[in-house]
Coordinates of C-alpha atoms in Angstrom, one line a residue:
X1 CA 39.5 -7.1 -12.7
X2 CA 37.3 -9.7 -13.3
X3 CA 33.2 -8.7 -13.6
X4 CA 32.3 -11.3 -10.3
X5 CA 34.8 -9.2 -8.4
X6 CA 34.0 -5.7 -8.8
X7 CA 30.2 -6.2 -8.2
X8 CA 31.7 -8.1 -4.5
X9 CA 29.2 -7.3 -1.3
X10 CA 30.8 -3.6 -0.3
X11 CA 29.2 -3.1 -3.6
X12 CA 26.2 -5.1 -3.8
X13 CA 25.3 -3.6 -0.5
X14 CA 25.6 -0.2 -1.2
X15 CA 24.2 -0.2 -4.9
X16 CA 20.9 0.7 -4.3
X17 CA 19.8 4.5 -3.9
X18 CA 16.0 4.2 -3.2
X19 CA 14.6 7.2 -4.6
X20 CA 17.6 8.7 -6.1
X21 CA 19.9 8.5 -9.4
X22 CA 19.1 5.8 -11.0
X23 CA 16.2 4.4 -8.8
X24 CA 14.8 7.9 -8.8
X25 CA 10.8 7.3 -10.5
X26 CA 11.5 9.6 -13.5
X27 CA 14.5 7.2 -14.6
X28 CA 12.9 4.1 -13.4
X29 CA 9.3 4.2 -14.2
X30 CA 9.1 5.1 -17.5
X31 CA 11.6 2.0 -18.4
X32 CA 9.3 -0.3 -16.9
X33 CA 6.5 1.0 -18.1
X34 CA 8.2 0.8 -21.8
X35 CA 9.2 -2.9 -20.9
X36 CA 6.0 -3.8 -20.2
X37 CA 4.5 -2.9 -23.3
X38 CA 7.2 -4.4 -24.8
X39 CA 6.6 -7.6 -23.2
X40 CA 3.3 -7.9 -24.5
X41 CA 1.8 -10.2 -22.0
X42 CA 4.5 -12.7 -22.3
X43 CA 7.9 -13.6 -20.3
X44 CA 10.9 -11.8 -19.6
X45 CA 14.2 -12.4 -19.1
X46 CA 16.4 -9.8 -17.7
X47 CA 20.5 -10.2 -18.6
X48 CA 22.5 -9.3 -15.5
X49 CA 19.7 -8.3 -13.4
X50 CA 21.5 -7.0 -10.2
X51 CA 20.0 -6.3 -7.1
X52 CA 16.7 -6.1 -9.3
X53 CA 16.2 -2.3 -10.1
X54 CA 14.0 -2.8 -12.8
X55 CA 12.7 -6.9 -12.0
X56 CA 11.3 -6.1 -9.2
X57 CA 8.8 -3.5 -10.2
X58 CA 8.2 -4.9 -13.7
X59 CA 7.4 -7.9 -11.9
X60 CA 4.6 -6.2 -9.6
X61 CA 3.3 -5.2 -13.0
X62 CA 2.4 -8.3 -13.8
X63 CA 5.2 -9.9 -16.1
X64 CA 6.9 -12.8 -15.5
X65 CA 10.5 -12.0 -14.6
X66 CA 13.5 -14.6 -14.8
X67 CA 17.3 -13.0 -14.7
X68 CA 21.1 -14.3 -15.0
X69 CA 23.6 -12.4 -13.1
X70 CA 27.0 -13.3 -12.3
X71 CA 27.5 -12.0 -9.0
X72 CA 26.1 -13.8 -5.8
X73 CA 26.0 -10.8 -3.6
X74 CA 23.9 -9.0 -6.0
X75 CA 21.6 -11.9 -5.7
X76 CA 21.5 -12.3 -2.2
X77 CA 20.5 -8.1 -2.2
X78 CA 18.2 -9.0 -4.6
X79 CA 16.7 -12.3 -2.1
X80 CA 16.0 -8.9 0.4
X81 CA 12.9 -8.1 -2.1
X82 CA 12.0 -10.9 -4.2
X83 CA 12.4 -14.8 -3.7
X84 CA 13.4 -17.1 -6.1
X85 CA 9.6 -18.6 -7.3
X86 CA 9.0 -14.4 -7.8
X87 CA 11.9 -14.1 -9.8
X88 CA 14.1 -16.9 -10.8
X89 CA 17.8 -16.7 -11.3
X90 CA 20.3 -18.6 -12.7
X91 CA 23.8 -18.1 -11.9
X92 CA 26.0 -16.9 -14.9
X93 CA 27.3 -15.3 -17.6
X94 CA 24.9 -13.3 -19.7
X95 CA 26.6 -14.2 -23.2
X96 CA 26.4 -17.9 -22.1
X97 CA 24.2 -18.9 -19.1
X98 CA 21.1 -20.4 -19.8
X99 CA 18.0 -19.7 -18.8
X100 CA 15.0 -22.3 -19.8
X101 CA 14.3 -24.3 -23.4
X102 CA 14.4 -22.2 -26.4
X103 CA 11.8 -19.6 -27.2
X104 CA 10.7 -19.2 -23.6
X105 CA 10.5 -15.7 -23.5
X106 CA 8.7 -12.7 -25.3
X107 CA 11.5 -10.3 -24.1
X108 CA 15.2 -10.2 -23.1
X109 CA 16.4 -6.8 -21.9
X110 CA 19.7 -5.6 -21.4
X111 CA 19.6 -2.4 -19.2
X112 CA 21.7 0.6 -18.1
X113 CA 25.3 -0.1 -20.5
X114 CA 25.4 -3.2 -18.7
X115 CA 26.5 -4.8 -22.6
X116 CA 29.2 -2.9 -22.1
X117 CA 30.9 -5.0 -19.2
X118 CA 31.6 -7.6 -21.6
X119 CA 35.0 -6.7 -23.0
X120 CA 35.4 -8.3 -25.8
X121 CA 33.5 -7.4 -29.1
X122 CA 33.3 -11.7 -29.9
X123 CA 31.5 -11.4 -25.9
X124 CA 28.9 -9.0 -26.7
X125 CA 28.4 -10.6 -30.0
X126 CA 27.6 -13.8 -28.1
X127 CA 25.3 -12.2 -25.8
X128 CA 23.2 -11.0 -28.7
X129 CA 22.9 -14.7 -30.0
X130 CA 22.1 -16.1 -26.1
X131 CA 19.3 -13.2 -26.7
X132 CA 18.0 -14.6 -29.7
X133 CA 18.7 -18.4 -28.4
X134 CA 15.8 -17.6 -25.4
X135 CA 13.2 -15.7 -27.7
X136 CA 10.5 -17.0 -29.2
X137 CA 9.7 -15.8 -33.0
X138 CA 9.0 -12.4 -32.9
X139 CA 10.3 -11.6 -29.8
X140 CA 12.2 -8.6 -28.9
X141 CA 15.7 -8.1 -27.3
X142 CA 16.1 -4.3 -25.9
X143 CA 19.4 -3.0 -24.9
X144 CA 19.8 0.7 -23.1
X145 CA 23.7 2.2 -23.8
X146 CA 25.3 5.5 -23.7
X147 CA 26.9 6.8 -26.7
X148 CA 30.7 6.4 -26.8
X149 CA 31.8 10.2 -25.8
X150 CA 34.9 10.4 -27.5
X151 CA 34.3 13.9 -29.2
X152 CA 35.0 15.4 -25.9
X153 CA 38.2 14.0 -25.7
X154 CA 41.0 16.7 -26.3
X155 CA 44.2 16.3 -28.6
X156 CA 46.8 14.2 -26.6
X157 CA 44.6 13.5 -24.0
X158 CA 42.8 10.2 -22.5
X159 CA 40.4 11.3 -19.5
X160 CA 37.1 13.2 -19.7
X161 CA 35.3 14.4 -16.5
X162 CA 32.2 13.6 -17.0
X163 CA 30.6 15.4 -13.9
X164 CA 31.9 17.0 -10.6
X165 CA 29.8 18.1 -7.8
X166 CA 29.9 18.3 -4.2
X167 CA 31.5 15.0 -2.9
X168 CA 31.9 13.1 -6.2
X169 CA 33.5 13.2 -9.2
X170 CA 33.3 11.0 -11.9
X171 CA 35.5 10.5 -15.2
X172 CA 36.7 8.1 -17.9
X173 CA 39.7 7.0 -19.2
X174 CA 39.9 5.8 -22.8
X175 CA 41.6 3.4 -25.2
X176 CA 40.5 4.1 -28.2
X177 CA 42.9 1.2 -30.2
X178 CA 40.6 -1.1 -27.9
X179 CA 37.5 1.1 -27.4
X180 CA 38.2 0.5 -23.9
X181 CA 36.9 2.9 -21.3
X182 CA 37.3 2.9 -17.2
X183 CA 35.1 4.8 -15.7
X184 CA 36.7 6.2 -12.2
X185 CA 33.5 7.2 -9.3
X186 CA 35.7 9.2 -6.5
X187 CA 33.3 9.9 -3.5
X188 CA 34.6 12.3 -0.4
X189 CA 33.4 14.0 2.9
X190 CA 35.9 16.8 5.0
X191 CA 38.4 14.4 4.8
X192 CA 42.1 13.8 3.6
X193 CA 40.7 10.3 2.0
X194 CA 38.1 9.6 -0.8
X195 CA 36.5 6.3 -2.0
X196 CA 37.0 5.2 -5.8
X197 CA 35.4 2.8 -7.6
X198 CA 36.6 1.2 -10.8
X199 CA 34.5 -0.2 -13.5
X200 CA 35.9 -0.9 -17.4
X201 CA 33.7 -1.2 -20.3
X202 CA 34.4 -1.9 -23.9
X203 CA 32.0 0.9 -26.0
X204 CA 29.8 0.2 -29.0
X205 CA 29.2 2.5 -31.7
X206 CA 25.2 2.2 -32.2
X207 CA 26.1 0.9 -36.0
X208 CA 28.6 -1.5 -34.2
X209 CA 25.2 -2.5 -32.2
X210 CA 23.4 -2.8 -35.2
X211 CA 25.7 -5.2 -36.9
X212 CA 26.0 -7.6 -34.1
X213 CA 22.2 -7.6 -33.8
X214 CA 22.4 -8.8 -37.8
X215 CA 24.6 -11.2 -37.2
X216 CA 22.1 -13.4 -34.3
X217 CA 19.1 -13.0 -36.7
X218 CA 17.3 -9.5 -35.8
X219 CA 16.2 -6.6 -37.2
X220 CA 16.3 -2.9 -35.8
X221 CA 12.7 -2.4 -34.9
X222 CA 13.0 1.0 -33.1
X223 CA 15.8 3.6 -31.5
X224 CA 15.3 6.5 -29.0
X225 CA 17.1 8.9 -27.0
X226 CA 15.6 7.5 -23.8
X227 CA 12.5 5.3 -22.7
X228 CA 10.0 7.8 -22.8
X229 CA 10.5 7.2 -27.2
X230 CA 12.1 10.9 -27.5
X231 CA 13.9 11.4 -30.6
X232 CA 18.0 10.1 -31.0
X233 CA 19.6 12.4 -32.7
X234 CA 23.6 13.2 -33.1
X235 CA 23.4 14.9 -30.2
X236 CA 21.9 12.0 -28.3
X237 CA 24.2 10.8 -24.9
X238 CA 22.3 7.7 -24.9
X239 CA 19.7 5.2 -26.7
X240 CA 17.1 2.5 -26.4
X241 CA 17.2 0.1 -29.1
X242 CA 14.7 -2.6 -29.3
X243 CA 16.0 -5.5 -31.5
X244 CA 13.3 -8.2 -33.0
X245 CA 13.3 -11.5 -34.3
X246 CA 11.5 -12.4 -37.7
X247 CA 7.8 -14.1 -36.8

């Protein structure tokens, strides 16, 4: 499936969780308070913003918030808190949608493994050099990704759960000829029937990142586990790697 048709409006509608997982305020406010630092009093650009998880509060901080997203009914959810002289956005692809002249903004920021919905590695190179097409010198292009999990994998087999708990389940199937990896969400009550929802990725290796960030004109500034700066490590499940342009 296409991108613009898994994020549809049964999605968009039901993608917010005030309070909880990912909008909980231990996930969420230490990345925008990290993202406002990084901003450094000038403009941001968010790559597929969403319903505006992290604009919205990042903009009541203070920083000037543009996004691109592809998918209109994450917009409109997004219209719900936020309208478009708040926080502008133009409707596209991140790796090629356009956002204002060159070296507008101070910081682009690439949230949650969304890099990882472009399938192709040629795709997420391009997104890097959109990045780098929208920053002014010196500016800084931040991408959050998990860690390709593939050392849980066992011999002969393709699908890792990845956590089970009352009323969901939630694994992923890999390719590893592609680095290709669908991630399954199964949801049920008492019921014979459950909900699934489908979403595939194409993993990066953190030196994969690194090379594609070469290759649009940065250099690794920093890397940590999460976005309060702890340490990555080889055991790390995840990292926050802030890219930056020469001055």
């Amino acid at each position: 499936m296409r991108q613009d048709e898994i994020w549809d409006d049964e999605i968009a509608q039901s993608y917010d969780t005030p309070g909880a997982g990912m909008f909980a305020p231990e996930v969420l406010d230490p990345t925008v308070d990290c993202l406002a630092e990084l901003a450094d009093g000038g403009r941001a650009l968010e790559f597929a913003i969403g319903t505006g998880r992290v604009a919205v509060p990042l903009a009541r901080r203070g920083v000037p918030v543009t996004g691109i997203e592809m998918s209109r009914p994450m917009i409109d959810q997004l219209r719900t808190k936020a309208d478009d002289a708040t926080i502008p956005v133009v409707v596209g692809d991140m790796a090629t949608a356009i956002a204002g002249a060159p070296g507008t903004f101070q910081l682009v920021y690439l949230v949650y493994n969304t890099i990882s919905n472009l399938l192709t590695q040629s795709e997420q190179v391009a997104c890097f050099r959109n990045a780098a097409r929208h920053l002014a010198p010196g500016g800084r292009f931040v991408i959050e990704l998990w860690v390709p999990e593939v050392r849980k994998l066992p011999p002969g087999q393709q699908a890792v759960v990845w956590t089970s708990e009352a009323g969901y389940i939630g694994l992923d199937t890999y390719d590893v000829l592609r680095q290709h990896v669908v991630s399954h969400h199964f949801r049920f009550g008492e019921g014979r029937e459950a909900r699934v929802f489908r979403s595939p990725h194409r993993y990066i290796w953190p030196t994969e990142l690194d090379l594609m960030a070469q290759l649009a004109g940065f250099e690794l500034e920093s890397r940590h586990a999460d976005w309060q700066g702890a340490e990555f490590t080889a055991e790390s499940r995840s990292h926050v790697s802030v890219y930056r342009l020469p001055r």
